[in-house]
Tab-separated table of C-alpha atoms in Angstrom:
chain	number	residue	atom	x	y	z
A	1	MET	CA	37.547	114.081	5.114
A	2	LYS	CA	37.785	110.520	5.299
A	3	TYR	CA	34.684	108.544	5.933
A	4	SER	CA	33.910	104.320	6.232
A	5	ALA	CA	33.920	102.092	3.481
A	6	ARG	CA	30.689	100.556	4.772
A	7	THR	CA	28.888	102.894	3.314
A	8	LYS	CA	29.704	102.071	0.215
A	9	ARG	CA	29.590	98.701	0.483
A	10	VAL	CA	26.630	98.545	2.480
A	11	THR	CA	24.877	100.817	-1.051
A	12	GLY	CA	24.493	97.683	-2.714
A	13	ARG	CA	22.590	97.199	-6.801
A	14	ALA	CA	19.206	98.094	-6.010
A	15	ALA	CA	20.036	101.961	-4.614
A	16	GLY	CA	19.739	104.492	-7.596
A	17	ALA	CA	15.848	102.929	-6.825
A	18	TRP	CA	15.628	105.314	-4.143
A	19	GLY	CA	16.036	107.970	-6.934
A	20	VAL	CA	13.022	107.123	-8.634
A	21	HIS	CA	11.169	106.943	-5.624
A	22	SER	CA	12.702	110.070	-4.453
A	23	GLU	CA	11.463	111.620	-7.640
A	24	ALA	CA	7.577	110.478	-7.030
A	25	VAL	CA	7.052	112.026	-3.566
A	26	ARG	CA	8.539	115.169	-5.253
A	27	LEU	CA	5.626	115.195	-7.973
A	28	ARG	CA	3.219	114.151	-6.137
A	29	GLU	CA	4.145	116.835	-3.012
A	30	ALA	CA	4.920	119.567	-6.403
A	31	GLY	CA	0.631	118.508	-6.799
A	32	HIS	CA	1.223	116.451	-9.794
A	33	ASP	CA	-1.708	113.132	-9.901
A	34	ILE	CA	0.963	110.299	-9.936
A	35	ILE	CA	0.690	106.449	-7.976
A	36	MET	CA	3.415	105.084	-6.738
A	37	LEU	CA	4.568	101.695	-7.720
A	38	THR	CA	7.754	102.745	-5.850
A	39	VAL	CA	7.006	101.087	-1.297
A	40	GLY	CA	4.644	99.575	-0.504
A	41	ASP	CA	3.222	101.576	2.195
A	42	PRO	CA	-1.145	100.285	2.178
A	43	ASP	CA	-3.246	102.766	1.319
A	44	GLN	CA	-5.641	101.339	3.846
A	45	ALA	CA	-6.860	102.988	6.769
A	46	PRO	CA	-5.843	100.960	10.660
A	47	PRO	CA	-7.658	99.463	12.059
A	48	GLU	CA	-9.271	101.345	14.155
A	49	LYS	CA	-8.165	99.330	18.398
A	50	LEU	CA	-5.420	100.164	16.963
A	51	ILE	CA	-5.858	103.906	16.742
A	52	GLU	CA	-7.350	103.950	20.192
A	53	ALA	CA	-4.700	101.944	21.597
A	54	THR	CA	-1.933	104.283	20.374
A	55	VAL	CA	-3.876	107.278	21.741
A	56	ALA	CA	-5.011	105.760	24.668
A	57	ALA	CA	-0.828	104.572	25.035
A	58	LEU	CA	0.033	108.333	24.467
A	59	TRP	CA	-1.955	109.610	27.399
A	60	ALA	CA	-1.209	107.244	29.190
A	61	HIS	CA	2.037	108.673	28.807
A	62	GLN	CA	4.000	105.423	27.580
A	63	THR	CA	6.364	107.354	26.396
A	64	GLY	CA	9.155	106.363	28.109
A	65	TYR	CA	12.213	103.720	27.139
A	66	ALA	CA	11.076	100.711	26.103
A	67	GLN	CA	12.594	96.911	27.118
A	68	ILE	CA	15.385	96.550	24.891
A	69	ILE	CA	14.100	93.653	23.428
A	70	GLY	CA	10.526	94.470	23.999
A	71	THR	CA	8.618	93.689	27.168
A	72	GLN	CA	7.748	90.192	28.294
A	73	GLN	CA	3.904	90.664	27.904
A	74	LEU	CA	4.470	92.076	24.168
A	75	ARG	CA	6.867	89.040	23.333
A	76	GLU	CA	3.895	86.426	25.287
A	77	LEU	CA	1.139	87.368	22.517
A	78	ILE	CA	3.100	86.996	19.525
A	79	ALA	CA	4.764	83.773	20.874
A	80	ALA	CA	0.855	82.853	21.667
A	81	ARG	CA	0.158	83.847	17.820
A	82	TYR	CA	2.402	82.137	16.180
A	83	GLN	CA	2.195	78.786	18.171
A	84	ARG	CA	-1.475	79.399	17.511
A	85	ARG	CA	-0.836	79.839	13.969
A	86	THR	CA	1.988	77.321	13.038
A	87	GLY	CA	1.275	74.888	15.689
A	88	GLN	CA	5.241	74.828	16.879
A	89	PRO	CA	6.085	75.832	20.158
A	90	CYS	CA	6.961	79.320	20.650
A	91	ILE	CA	7.027	81.340	23.813
A	92	ALA	CA	8.885	84.940	25.360
A	93	ASP	CA	12.335	84.163	24.730
A	94	ASN	CA	12.111	82.984	20.524
A	95	VAL	CA	10.439	86.169	20.682
A	96	THR	CA	12.811	90.005	20.253
A	97	VAL	CA	10.515	93.177	19.052
A	98	VAL	CA	13.363	94.771	17.278
A	99	PRO	CA	12.033	99.050	15.533
A	100	ARG	CA	10.671	97.698	12.104
A	101	ALA	CA	11.049	94.355	10.167
A	102	GLN	CA	14.537	96.124	7.991
A	103	GLY	CA	16.104	96.462	10.623
A	104	GLY	CA	15.313	92.884	12.066
A	105	LEU	CA	17.298	91.588	9.340
A	106	TYR	CA	19.999	94.101	9.655
A	107	CYS	CA	19.889	92.705	13.098
A	108	ALA	CA	19.671	88.698	12.363
A	109	LEU	CA	22.577	89.337	9.482
A	110	GLN	CA	24.359	90.940	11.779
A	111	CYS	CA	24.195	87.909	14.042
A	112	LEU	CA	24.051	84.824	11.518
A	113	ALA	CA	27.217	86.067	8.973
A	114	GLY	CA	29.322	87.411	8.690
A	115	PRO	CA	33.437	88.354	6.553
A	116	GLY	CA	33.725	84.884	5.018
A	117	ASP	CA	30.638	83.762	4.360
A	118	GLU	CA	27.904	82.849	2.024
A	119	VAL	CA	24.533	83.684	1.990
A	120	ILE	CA	21.888	82.085	-0.823
A	121	VAL	CA	18.903	83.959	-1.346
A	122	PRO	CA	16.240	83.380	-4.727
A	123	GLU	CA	16.204	86.622	-7.129
A	124	PRO	CA	14.270	88.557	-7.939
A	125	ILE	CA	14.916	90.502	-4.501
A	126	TYR	CA	13.764	93.262	-2.285
A	127	ALA	CA	15.681	96.605	-3.184
A	128	THR	CA	18.281	96.634	0.301
A	129	TYR	CA	19.093	92.951	0.537
A	130	GLU	CA	22.271	93.171	-0.845
A	131	ALA	CA	22.859	95.701	1.812
A	132	VAL	CA	21.735	94.305	4.485
A	133	ILE	CA	24.196	90.644	3.128
A	134	GLY	CA	26.932	93.848	2.197
A	135	ALA	CA	26.554	95.760	5.796
A	136	SER	CA	27.378	92.191	7.245
A	137	GLY	CA	30.124	91.114	5.666
A	138	ALA	CA	29.422	88.528	3.845
A	139	GLU	CA	28.609	88.242	0.256
A	140	MET	CA	25.050	87.112	-0.946
A	141	VAL	CA	24.682	84.191	-3.579
A	142	ILE	CA	21.848	84.716	-5.931
A	143	VAL	CA	19.473	82.012	-7.371
A	144	PRO	CA	16.965	83.161	-9.567
A	145	LEU	CA	13.853	83.011	-9.789
A	146	VAL	CA	12.333	82.076	-12.909
A	147	SER	CA	8.248	83.301	-14.689
A	148	GLU	CA	7.815	79.710	-17.028
A	149	ARG	CA	8.123	78.523	-12.660
A	150	GLY	CA	5.781	81.234	-11.711
A	151	PHE	CA	9.327	82.570	-9.446
A	152	HIS	CA	9.038	79.979	-7.301
A	153	PRO	CA	12.502	77.989	-5.648
A	154	ASP	CA	14.314	76.247	-7.834
A	155	LEU	CA	15.333	73.937	-5.245
A	156	ASP	CA	17.790	72.164	-7.806
A	157	ALA	CA	19.916	75.482	-8.704
A	158	LEU	CA	19.628	76.590	-4.776
A	159	GLY	CA	20.819	73.097	-3.167
A	160	ALA	CA	23.855	73.363	-6.396
A	161	ALA	CA	24.864	76.671	-4.956
A	162	ILE	CA	25.842	75.816	-1.852
A	163	THR	CA	29.497	76.179	-0.417
A	164	PRO	CA	31.808	75.179	2.424
A	165	ARG	CA	31.399	78.851	2.972
A	166	THR	CA	27.554	79.184	3.374
A	167	ARG	CA	25.610	80.415	5.775
A	168	LEU	CA	22.755	80.478	5.112
A	169	ILE	CA	19.550	80.841	3.096
A	170	TRP	CA	17.187	83.505	2.557
A	171	ILE	CA	13.700	82.811	1.772
A	172	ASN	CA	10.609	85.805	1.237
A	173	SER	CA	7.088	84.293	0.382
A	174	PRO	CA	4.753	85.518	-0.036
A	175	HIS	CA	7.377	86.525	-1.864
A	176	ASN	CA	8.101	90.259	-3.296
A	177	PRO	CA	8.175	91.800	-5.761
A	178	THR	CA	7.011	88.925	-7.219
A	179	GLY	CA	3.595	87.576	-5.327
A	180	ALA	CA	4.548	84.378	-5.880
A	181	VAL	CA	3.675	81.929	-2.068
A	182	PHE	CA	5.703	79.377	-1.301
A	183	THR	CA	4.100	75.986	-1.072
A	184	ALA	CA	4.526	73.885	2.513
A	185	GLU	CA	6.481	71.257	0.422
A	186	GLU	CA	9.045	73.615	-1.442
A	187	ILE	CA	9.646	75.620	2.656
A	188	ALA	CA	9.859	71.936	3.620
A	189	ALA	CA	12.582	71.124	0.559
A	190	ILE	CA	14.298	74.356	1.058
A	191	ALA	CA	14.278	73.505	5.207
A	192	ALA	CA	15.673	70.252	4.704
A	193	LEU	CA	19.154	72.096	2.429
A	194	CYS	CA	19.716	73.386	5.773
A	195	ARG	CA	19.534	70.621	7.648
A	196	ASP	CA	21.819	68.628	5.352
A	197	HIS	CA	24.105	71.108	5.549
A	198	ASP	CA	23.779	72.831	8.793
A	199	LEU	CA	22.737	76.133	7.595
A	200	TRP	CA	19.720	79.127	8.355
A	201	LEU	CA	17.142	79.380	7.316
A	202	LEU	CA	16.664	82.872	7.117
A	203	SER	CA	12.364	83.655	6.202
A	204	ASP	CA	10.947	87.010	5.769
A	205	GLU	CA	7.291	86.841	6.104
A	206	VAL	CA	6.104	90.450	5.841
A	207	TYR	CA	3.277	89.927	3.174
A	208	GLU	CA	2.041	86.698	5.821
A	209	ASP	CA	-1.043	88.591	5.553
A	210	LEU	CA	-1.040	89.214	2.255
A	211	ALA	CA	-0.894	85.531	0.642
A	212	PHE	CA	-5.080	85.072	-1.158
A	213	ALA	CA	-4.622	82.116	-4.101
A	214	ARG	CA	-2.730	79.792	-1.829
A	215	PRO	CA	-2.378	79.762	2.331
A	216	HIS	CA	0.976	81.261	3.529
A	217	VAL	CA	2.964	78.619	5.451
A	218	SER	CA	5.386	80.340	8.156
A	219	ALA	CA	8.519	78.596	8.007
A	220	TRP	CA	8.112	78.021	12.046
A	221	SER	CA	5.917	76.268	11.359
A	222	LEU	CA	8.359	72.874	10.350
A	223	PRO	CA	9.631	70.047	12.497
A	224	ASP	CA	12.870	70.823	13.758
A	225	MET	CA	13.434	73.641	11.874
A	226	ALA	CA	13.191	75.240	15.187
A	227	ASP	CA	17.092	75.483	16.504
A	228	ARG	CA	17.688	76.855	13.178
A	229	THR	CA	15.080	79.086	11.896
A	230	VAL	CA	14.463	82.851	11.870
A	231	VAL	CA	11.414	84.575	11.135
A	232	VAL	CA	10.961	87.950	10.458
A	233	SER	CA	8.300	90.343	10.834
A	234	SER	CA	5.914	93.667	11.624
A	235	LEU	CA	2.816	95.206	11.645
A	236	SER	CA	3.386	97.320	8.374
A	237	LYS	CA	1.823	95.408	5.984
A	238	SER	CA	-0.902	93.406	8.116
A	239	HIS	CA	-2.232	97.173	9.577
A	240	ALA	CA	-1.637	99.222	7.002
A	241	VAL	CA	1.608	101.003	9.543
A	242	PRO	CA	4.835	101.367	8.153
A	243	GLY	CA	4.721	103.996	10.208
A	244	PHE	CA	5.033	102.945	13.227
A	245	ARG	CA	8.276	101.047	12.291
A	246	PHE	CA	7.356	97.774	14.780
A	247	GLY	CA	8.630	94.477	14.551
A	248	TRP	CA	10.449	90.771	14.983
A	249	ILE	CA	13.023	88.557	15.248
A	250	ILE	CA	11.259	84.802	15.912
A	251	GLY	CA	14.114	82.417	16.617
A	252	PRO	CA	15.806	80.469	18.839
A	253	PRO	CA	16.665	81.739	22.700
A	254	ALA	CA	20.136	81.563	22.252
A	255	LEU	CA	19.636	84.299	19.340
A	256	GLN	CA	18.840	86.647	21.696
A	257	GLY	CA	21.244	87.072	23.624
A	258	HIS	CA	23.128	88.544	20.766
A	259	LEU	CA	20.487	90.633	19.582
A	260	PHE	CA	20.578	92.362	22.801
A	261	ASN	CA	24.263	93.162	22.554
A	262	LEU	CA	23.399	94.413	18.646
A	263	LEU	CA	20.102	96.663	19.707
A	264	LEU	CA	22.060	97.762	23.122
A	265	CYS	CA	24.216	99.873	21.272
A	266	MET	CA	21.385	100.169	18.531
A	267	ILE	CA	18.797	101.635	20.327
A	268	TYR	CA	19.395	103.174	23.598
């Protein structure tokens, strides 16, 4: 039987890394003393209030279908959090709740890029990025993050990588796997490139609450960028619940309609 070429296209160069993870899990389940350095699975307990609220929701039989983009109340709470943290306006229409941050990144690329487009990404990258870009049909263009710069972005190199086919610049800060936290000046300069070349700025901020050497700066905090900025995050790292698969996308209200159409066929 024949299969679609799509699932071959989305494997990415890092697909083999999951084999290492699977072997580590197998050895641990077999009783070996294994230190897991493969996936970002927090080893601390979730907040007690989160556990209590989850149990209460289950006892209240809140187990039915959720609204496709999340309830109004939940989206308002997430929006208020971003407005409080960034100082920039954020309302429920800017927020779409998605099944995990990884799902948010996938949905964002499906909505923002397609065949023939280019996506600029500073490398090293999280293992799934190449596959997510491949699934959209776009081409990944890498710009190295080098140790001599502390793995901070080379703004000249980013600018030089832009072509007429470029659709967006995808950043990740705090950065996985290097741990670099991009400065406010660096993020503002990347935003300026996006404005000058009419590009989207996609920011993966799932590690936003794990910045210690310097404060995390959200791309949503930049003025005059709300119409071209998309932020993806989740509770996985901040609340130690990666198994909840709970994430969200912050973006312009017009994006929400495109996400609704995509999520309708993904989760219902």
